[in-house]
CSV table of C-alpha atoms in Angstrom, one decimal:
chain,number,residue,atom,x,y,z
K,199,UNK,CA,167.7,63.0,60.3
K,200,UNK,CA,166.8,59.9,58.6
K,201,UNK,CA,168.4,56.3,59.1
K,202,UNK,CA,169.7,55.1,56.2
K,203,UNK,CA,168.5,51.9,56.7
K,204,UNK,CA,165.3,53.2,57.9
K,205,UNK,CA,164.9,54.6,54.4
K,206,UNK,CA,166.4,51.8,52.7
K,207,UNK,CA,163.7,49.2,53.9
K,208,UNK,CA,161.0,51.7,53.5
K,209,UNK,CA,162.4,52.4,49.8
K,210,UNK,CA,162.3,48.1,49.3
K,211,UNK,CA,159.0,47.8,50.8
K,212,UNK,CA,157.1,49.2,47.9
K,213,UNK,CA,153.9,50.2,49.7
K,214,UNK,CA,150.9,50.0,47.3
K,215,UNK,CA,149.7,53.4,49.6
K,216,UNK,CA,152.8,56.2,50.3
K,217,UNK,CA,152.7,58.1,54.0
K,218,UNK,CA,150.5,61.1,54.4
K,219,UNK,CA,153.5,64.0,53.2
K,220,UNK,CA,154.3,63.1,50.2
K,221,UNK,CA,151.0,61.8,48.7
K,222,UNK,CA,148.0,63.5,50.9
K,223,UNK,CA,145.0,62.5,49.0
K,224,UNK,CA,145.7,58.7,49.0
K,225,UNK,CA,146.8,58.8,52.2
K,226,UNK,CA,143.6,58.4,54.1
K,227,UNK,CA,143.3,55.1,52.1
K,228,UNK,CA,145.2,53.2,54.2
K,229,UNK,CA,144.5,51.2,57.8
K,230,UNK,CA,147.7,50.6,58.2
K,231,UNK,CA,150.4,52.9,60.1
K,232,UNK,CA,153.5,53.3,58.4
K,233,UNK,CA,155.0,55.2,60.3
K,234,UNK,CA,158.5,53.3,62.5
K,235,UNK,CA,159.6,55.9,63.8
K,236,UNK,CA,158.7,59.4,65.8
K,237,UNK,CA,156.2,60.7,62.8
K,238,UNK,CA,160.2,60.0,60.3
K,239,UNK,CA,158.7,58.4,57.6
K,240,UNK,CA,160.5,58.8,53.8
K,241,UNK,CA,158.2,58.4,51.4
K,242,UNK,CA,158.2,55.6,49.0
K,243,UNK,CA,159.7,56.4,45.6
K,244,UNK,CA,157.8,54.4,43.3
K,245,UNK,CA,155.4,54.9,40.1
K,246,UNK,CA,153.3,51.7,41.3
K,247,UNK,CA,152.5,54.0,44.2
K,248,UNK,CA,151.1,56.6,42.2
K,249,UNK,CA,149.4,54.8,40.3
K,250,UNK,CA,147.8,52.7,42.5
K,251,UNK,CA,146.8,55.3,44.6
K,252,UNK,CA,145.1,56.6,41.5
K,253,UNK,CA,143.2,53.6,40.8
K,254,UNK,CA,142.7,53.2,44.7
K,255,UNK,CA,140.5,56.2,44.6
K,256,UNK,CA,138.8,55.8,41.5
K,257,UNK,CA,137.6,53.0,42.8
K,258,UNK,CA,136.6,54.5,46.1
K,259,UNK,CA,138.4,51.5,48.1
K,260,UNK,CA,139.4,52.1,51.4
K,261,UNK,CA,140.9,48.3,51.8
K,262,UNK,CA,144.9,47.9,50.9
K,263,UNK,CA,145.6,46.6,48.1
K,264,UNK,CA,148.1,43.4,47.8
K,265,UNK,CA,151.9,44.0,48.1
K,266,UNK,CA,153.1,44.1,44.3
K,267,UNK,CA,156.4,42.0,44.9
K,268,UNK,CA,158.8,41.4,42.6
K,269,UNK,CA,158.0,38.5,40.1
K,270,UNK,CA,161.2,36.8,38.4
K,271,UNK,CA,161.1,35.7,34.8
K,272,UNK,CA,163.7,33.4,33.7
K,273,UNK,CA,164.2,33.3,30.2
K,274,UNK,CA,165.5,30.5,28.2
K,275,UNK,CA,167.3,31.8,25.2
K,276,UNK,CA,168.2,28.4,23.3
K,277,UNK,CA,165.8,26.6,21.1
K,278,UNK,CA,166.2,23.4,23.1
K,279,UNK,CA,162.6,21.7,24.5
K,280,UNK,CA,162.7,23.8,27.4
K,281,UNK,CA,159.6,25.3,28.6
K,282,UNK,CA,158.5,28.3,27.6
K,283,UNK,CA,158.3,31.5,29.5
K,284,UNK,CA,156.9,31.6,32.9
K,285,UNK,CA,155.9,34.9,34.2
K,286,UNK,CA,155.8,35.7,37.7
K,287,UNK,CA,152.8,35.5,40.1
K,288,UNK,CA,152.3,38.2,42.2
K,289,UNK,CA,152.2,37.2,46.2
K,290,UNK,CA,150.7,39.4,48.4
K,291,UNK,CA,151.5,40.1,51.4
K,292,UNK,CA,149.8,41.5,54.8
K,293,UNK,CA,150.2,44.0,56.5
K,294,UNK,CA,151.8,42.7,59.8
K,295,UNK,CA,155.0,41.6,57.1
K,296,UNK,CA,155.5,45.2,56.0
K,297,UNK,CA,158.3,46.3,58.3
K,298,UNK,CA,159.1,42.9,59.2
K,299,UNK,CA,161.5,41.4,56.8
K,300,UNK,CA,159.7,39.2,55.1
K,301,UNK,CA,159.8,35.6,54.2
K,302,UNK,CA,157.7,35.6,51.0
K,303,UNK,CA,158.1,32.2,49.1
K,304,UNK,CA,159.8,32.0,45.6
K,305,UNK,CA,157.3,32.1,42.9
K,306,UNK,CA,156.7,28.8,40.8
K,307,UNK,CA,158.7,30.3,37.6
K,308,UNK,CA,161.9,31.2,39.9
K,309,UNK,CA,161.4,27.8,42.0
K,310,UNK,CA,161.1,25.6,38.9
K,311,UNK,CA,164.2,27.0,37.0
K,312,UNK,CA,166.7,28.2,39.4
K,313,UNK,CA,168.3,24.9,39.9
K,314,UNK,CA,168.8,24.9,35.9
K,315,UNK,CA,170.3,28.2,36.1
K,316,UNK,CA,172.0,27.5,38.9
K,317,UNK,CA,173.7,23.7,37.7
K,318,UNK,CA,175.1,25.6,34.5
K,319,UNK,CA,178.5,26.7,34.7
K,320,UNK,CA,179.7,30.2,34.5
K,321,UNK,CA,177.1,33.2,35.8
K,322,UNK,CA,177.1,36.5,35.1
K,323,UNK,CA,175.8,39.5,37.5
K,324,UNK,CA,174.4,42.8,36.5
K,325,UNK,CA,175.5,44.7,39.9
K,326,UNK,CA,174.4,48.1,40.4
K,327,UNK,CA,176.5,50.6,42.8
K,328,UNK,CA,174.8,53.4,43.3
K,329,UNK,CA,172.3,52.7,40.8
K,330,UNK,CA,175.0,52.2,38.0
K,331,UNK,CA,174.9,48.8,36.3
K,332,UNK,CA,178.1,46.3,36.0
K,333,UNK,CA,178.0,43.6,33.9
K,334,UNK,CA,180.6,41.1,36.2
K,335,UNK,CA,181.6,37.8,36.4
K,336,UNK,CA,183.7,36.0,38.7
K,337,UNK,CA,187.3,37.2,38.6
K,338,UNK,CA,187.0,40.5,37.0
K,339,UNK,CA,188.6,43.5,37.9
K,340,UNK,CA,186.0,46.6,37.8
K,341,UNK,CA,187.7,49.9,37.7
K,342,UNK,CA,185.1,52.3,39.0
K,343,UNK,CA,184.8,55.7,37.8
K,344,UNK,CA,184.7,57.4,41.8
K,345,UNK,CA,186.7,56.6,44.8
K,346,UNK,CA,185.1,55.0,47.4
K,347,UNK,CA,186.0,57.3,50.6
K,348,UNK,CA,185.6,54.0,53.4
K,349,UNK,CA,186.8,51.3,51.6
K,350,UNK,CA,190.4,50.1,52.3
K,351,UNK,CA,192.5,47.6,50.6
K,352,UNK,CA,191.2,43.9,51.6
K,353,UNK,CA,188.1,44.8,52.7
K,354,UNK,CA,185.2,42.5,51.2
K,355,UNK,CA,182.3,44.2,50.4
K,356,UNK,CA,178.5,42.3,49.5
K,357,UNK,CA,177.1,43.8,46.3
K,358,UNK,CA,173.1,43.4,47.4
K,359,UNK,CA,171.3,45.0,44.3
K,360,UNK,CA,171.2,43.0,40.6
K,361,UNK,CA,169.0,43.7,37.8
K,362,UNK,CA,170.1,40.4,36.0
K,363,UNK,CA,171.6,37.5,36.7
K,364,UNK,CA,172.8,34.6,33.5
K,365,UNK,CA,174.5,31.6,32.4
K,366,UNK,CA,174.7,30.7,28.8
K,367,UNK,CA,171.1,29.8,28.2
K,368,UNK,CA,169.1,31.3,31.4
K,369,UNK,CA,168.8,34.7,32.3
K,370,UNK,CA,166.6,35.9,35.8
K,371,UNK,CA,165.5,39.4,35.3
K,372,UNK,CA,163.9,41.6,38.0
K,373,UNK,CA,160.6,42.4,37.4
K,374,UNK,CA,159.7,45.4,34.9
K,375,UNK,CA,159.4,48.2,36.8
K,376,UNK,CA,156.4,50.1,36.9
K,377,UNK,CA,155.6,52.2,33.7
K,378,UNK,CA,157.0,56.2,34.5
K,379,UNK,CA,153.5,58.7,35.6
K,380,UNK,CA,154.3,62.2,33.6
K,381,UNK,CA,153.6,64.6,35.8
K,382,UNK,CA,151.0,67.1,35.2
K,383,UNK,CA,152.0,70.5,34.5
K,384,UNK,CA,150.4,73.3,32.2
K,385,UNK,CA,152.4,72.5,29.2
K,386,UNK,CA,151.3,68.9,29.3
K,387,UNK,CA,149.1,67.8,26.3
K,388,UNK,CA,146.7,64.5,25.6
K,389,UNK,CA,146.8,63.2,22.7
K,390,UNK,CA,144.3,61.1,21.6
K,391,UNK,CA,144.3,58.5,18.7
K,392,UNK,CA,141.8,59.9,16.4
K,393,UNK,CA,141.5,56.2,15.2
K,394,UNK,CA,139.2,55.3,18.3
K,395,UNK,CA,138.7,58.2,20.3
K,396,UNK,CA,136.7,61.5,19.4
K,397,UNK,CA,137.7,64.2,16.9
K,398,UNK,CA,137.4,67.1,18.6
K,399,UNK,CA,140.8,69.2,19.1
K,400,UNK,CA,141.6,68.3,22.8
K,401,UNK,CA,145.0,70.6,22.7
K,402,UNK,CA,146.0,72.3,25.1
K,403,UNK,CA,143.8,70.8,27.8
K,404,UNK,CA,144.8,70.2,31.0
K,405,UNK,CA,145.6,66.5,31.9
K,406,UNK,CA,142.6,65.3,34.0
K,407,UNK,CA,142.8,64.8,37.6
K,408,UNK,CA,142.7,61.7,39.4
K,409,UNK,CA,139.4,61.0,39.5
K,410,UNK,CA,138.9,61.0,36.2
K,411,UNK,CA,142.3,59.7,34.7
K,412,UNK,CA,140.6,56.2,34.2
K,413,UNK,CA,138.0,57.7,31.1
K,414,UNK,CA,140.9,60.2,29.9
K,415,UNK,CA,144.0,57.9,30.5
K,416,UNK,CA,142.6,55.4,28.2
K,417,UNK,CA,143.4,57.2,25.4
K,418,UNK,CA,145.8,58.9,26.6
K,419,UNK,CA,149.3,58.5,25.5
K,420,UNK,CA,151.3,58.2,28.7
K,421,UNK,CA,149.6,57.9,32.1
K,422,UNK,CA,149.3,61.2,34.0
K,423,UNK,CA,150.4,61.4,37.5
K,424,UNK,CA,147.5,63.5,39.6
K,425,UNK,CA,149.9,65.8,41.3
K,426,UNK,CA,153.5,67.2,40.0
K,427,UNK,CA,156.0,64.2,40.8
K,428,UNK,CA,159.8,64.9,42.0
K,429,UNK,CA,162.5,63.7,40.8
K,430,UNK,CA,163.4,62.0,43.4
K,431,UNK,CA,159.3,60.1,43.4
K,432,UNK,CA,159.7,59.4,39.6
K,433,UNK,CA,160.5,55.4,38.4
K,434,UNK,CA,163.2,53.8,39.2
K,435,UNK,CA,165.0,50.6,38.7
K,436,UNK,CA,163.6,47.5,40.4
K,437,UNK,CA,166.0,44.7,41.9
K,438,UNK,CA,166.3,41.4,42.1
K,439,UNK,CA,165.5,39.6,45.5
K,440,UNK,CA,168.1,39.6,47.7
K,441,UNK,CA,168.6,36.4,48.7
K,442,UNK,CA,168.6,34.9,45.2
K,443,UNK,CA,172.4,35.5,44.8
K,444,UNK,CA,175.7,36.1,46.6
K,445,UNK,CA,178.2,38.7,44.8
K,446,UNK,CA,181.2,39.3,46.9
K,447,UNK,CA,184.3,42.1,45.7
K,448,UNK,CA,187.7,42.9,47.2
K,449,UNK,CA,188.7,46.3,47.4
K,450,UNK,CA,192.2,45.8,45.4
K,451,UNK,CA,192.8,49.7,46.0
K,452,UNK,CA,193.2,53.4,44.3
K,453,UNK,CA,194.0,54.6,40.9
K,454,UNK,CA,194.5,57.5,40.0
K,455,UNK,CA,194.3,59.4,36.4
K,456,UNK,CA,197.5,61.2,35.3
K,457,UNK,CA,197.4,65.1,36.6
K,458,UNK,CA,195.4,67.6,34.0
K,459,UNK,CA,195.4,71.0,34.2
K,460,UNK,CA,192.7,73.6,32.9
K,461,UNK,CA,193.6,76.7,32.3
K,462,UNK,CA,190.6,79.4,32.6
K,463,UNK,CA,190.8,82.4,31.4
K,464,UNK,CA,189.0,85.2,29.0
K,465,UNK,CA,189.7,86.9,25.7
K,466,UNK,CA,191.9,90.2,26.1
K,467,UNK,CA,192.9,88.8,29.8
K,468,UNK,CA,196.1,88.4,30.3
K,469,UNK,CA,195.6,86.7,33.7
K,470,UNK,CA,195.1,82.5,33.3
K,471,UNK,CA,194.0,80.7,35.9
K,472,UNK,CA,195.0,76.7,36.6
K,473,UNK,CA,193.0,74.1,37.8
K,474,UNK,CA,194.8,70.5,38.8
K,475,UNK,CA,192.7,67.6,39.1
K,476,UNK,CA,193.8,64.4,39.6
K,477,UNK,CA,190.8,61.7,40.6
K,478,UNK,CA,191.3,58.9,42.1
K,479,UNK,CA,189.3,55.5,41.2
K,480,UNK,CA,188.8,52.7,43.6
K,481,UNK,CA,189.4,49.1,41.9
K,482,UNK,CA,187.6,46.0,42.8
K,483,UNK,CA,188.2,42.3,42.2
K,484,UNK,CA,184.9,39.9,42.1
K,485,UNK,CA,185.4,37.2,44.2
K,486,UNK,CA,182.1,35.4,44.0
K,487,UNK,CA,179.4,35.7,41.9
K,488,UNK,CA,176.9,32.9,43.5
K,489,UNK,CA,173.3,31.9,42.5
K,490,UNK,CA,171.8,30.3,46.0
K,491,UNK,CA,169.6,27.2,46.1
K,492,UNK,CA,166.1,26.8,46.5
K,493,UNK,CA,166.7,25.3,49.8
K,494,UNK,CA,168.7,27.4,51.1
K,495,UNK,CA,166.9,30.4,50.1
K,496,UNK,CA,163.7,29.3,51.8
K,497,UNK,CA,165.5,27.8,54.8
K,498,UNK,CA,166.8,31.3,55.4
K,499,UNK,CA,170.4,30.7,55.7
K,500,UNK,CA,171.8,34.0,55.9
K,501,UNK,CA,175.7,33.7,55.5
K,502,UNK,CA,177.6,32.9,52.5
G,1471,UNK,CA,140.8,64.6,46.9
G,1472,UNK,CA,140.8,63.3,50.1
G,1473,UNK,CA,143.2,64.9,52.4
G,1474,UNK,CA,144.6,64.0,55.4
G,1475,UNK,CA,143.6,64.5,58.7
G,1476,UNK,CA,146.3,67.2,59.2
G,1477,UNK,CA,147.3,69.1,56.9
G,1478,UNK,CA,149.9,71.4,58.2
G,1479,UNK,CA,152.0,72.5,55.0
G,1480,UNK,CA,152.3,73.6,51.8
G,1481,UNK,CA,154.6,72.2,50.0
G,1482,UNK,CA,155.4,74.0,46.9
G,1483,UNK,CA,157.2,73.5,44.2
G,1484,UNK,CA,158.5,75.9,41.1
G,1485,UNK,CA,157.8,74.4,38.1
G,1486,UNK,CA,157.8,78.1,35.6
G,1487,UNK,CA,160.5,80.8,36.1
G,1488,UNK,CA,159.5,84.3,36.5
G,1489,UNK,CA,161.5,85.8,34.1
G,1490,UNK,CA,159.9,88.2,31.9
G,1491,UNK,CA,157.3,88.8,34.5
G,1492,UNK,CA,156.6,91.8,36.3
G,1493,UNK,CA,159.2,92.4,39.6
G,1494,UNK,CA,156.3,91.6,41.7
G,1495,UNK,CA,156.1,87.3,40.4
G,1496,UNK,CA,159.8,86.9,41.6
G,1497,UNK,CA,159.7,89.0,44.8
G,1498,UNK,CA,157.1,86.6,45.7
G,1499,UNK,CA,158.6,83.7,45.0
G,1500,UNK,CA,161.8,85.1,46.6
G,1501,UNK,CA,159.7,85.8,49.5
G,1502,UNK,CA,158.2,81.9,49.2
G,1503,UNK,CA,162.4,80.9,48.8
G,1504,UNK,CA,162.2,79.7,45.2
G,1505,UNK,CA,165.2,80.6,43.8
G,1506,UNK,CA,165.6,78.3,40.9
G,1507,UNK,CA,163.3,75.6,38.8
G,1508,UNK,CA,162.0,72.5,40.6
G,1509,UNK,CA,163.1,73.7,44.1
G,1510,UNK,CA,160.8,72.4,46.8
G,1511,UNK,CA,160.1,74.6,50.0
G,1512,UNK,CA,157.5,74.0,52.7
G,1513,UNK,CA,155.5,76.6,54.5
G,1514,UNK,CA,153.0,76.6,57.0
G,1515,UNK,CA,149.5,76.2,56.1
G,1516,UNK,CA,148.2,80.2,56.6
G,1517,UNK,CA,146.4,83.2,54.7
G,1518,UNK,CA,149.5,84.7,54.1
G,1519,UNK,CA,151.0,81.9,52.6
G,1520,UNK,CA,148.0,80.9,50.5
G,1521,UNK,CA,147.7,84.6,49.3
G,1522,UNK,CA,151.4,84.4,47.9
G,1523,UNK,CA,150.7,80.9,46.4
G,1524,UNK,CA,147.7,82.4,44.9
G,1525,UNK,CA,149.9,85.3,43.5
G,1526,UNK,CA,151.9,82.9,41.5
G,1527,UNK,CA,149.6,80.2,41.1
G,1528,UNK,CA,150.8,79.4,37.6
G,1529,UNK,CA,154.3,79.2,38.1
G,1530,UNK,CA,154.0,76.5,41.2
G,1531,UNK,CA,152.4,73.2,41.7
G,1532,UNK,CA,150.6,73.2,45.3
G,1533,UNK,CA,150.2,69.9,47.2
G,1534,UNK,CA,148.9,70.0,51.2
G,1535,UNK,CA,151.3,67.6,53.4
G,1536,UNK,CA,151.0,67.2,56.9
G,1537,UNK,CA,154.6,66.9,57.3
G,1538,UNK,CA,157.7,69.2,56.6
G,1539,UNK,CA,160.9,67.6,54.8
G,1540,UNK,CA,164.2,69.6,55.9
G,1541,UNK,CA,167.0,70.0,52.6
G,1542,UNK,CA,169.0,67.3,54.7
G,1543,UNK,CA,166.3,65.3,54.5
G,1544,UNK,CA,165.3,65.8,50.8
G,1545,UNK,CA,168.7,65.2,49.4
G,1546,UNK,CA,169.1,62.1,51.2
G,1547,UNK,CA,165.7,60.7,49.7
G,1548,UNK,CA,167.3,61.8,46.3
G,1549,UNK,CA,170.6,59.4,46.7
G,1550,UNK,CA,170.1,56.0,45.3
G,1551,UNK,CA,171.4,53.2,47.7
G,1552,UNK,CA,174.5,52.7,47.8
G,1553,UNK,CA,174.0,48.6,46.4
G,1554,UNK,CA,176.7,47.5,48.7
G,1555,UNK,CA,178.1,47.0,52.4
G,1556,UNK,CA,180.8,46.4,53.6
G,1557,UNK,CA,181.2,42.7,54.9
G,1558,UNK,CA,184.7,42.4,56.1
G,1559,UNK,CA,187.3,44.9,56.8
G,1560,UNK,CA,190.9,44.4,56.2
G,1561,UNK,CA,192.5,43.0,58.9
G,1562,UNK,CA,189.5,42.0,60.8
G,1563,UNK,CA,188.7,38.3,61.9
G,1564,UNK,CA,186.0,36.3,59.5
G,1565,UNK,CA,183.3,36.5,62.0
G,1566,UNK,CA,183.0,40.4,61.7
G,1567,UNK,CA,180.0,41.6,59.8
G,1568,UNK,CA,179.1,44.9,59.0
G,1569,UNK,CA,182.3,46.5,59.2
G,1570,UNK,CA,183.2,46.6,62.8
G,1571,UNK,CA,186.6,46.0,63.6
G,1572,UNK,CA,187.2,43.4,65.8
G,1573,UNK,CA,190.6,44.1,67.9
């Protein structure tokens, strides 16, 4: 049985090379155990993953590559003499941080214009609950569409994941997230431009394996994954860091719809059956909506 | 391909239905527990195994794992986090964290 927060720091984590079960031909690539507990390791559900383990053994590199973190881009979106866009800078990390939580500075982009972001008024807060976005502000009222079985009235709960986070004329975005692998199946095509690439008819051939994606994905239209990818492995959103914001909700309480009935039955059937549902929505009111100082990020405060 | 050191399962997934096919196709895959499209099972790494992967070899994707995920386990890897906790029940005092009560 797996810990949910086990998984949830192994999901964050972002390995560049996934555990042995999921991913067994990259898996060798590593140095570095990754395993926390006895042998309970979920894997990592990422596209970087795949595709860096693709490019890992292309390039027949046993080292580990650097910890692709999650660069912040703040976008100015008035025409005033601001400066223009900074991207991101990748910091990696070592090993010894993996499971640790780590303490990775801000990059220059987030550390140079937070404080703007931060001094102007109102903020809004792309929350995601269970992967769903909400565009919120301080003193809202969300009415969510499913009822959230632990939560009782007056309870304050921390809203940890954000996609986006604005005032009037900043925004902080998470980073892109990486670009989505197709899996390779039998019915999977490459298409390549006849523009640059040969002119031989290349339907109807298998999508290359890993070794070779680098000549053949190229040209290819979408990058092909080396194995058959799950659902549950395929792209996801990425998040903003943690500690960049505080987003606080009450639990107001329970709505519920008006009762509907269903009636189910078949032609020439003279026996109808009902169905009642009534759902039941849990409401929240936004308390805080909070973008944290530079200071107090890197100090580490951990409270409010 | 580099595998791993151990490499104790198959884990197979059905990626092509059987339908249309001769009876034999979906006895094996009901024999390999594939009921439905993009179900996942894992079976020991054996002949017998191989033989019935090798029957319907182009109705499955095939990859060697060295370790076994139960359904429990594979539906929880398919929920997304939850994006919340909860800091402070009602009632409790302000220094509670995490949701424990304090009486």
């Amino acid at each position: 049985m797996l810990s949910l927060n086990l998984k949830r720091a192994l999901l964050e984590s972002r390995l560049p090379v996934p555990p042995t079960f999921l991913l067994p031909w990259a898996a060798s690539l590593t140095t570095v155990s990754h395993t926390t507990g006895a042998g309970n390791v979920p894997p990592p559900l990422l596209n970087t993953v795949q595709q860096v383990s693709a490019e890992e053994q292309a390039a027949g590199s046993v080292t580990r590559k650097a910890q692709t973190p999650k660069p912040k881009r703040v976008d100015p979106t008035t025409t005033l003499a601001r400066s223009a866009t900074v991207a991101g800078t990748e910091r990696p990390t070592t090993p010894s941080t993996l499971f640790s939580s780590p303490v990775a500075p801000l990059s220059e982009s987030v550390r140079d214009l937070l404080p703007l972001l931060q001094a102007q008024g109102s903020h809004y807060i792309t929350a995601h609950i269970h992967d769903r976005p909400y565009l919120i502000t301080q003193g809202d009222t969300v009415r969510l569409p499913f009822f959230m079985k632990d939560a009782e009235p007056g309870d304050v709960l921390r809203l940890n994941k954000a996609t986006n986070i604005g005032s009037r004329d900043y925004t902080l975005k998470a980073s892109a997230p990486a670009p989505k692998l197709k899996s390779a199946t039998t019915t999977t095509r490459m298409v390549l431009d006849p523009t640059t690439g040969s002119l031989e008819s290349h339907s109807r051939v298998m999508p290359a394996t890993s070794l070779d994606s680098n000549t053949a994905g190229a040209s290819a239209a979408m990058a092909v994954a080396p194995h058959f990818i799950p659902h549950i492995a395929k792209g996801k959103v990425s998040y903003l860091d943690e500690r960049l914001f505080v987003c606080r909700a009450v639990v107001m309480g329970m709505e519920s719809e008006p009762m509907r009935m269903k009636e189910k039955t078949k032609r020439r059937n003279r026996k109808i059956k009902t169905v009642r549902s009534k759902h039941r929505y849990t409401v929240l009111k936004i308390k805080e909506v909070r973008i944290r100082g530079v200071e107090e990020i890197e100090g580490g405060g951990e409270l409010a | 391909m580099s595998l791993p050191a151990t490499t104790n399962y198959f884990r197979i997934t059905l990626l092509r239905s059987a339908i249309g096919l001769p009876k034999k196709s979906s006895g094996v895959l009901a024999a390999l527990g594939l009921h439905k499209r993009l179900r996942t099972v894992y079976h020991p790494v054996s002949q017998t195994v191989a033989g019935q992967v090798f029957a319907v070899k182009e109705l499955v994707d095939v990859q060697e794992v060295d370790q076994a995920l139960t359904k429990r386990e594979m539906r929880e890897l398919r929920q997304p986090e939850s994006g919340f906790y909860v800091e402070r029940r009602a009632g409790a005092g302000k220094d509670v964290i995490g949701g424990r009560e304090v009486v």
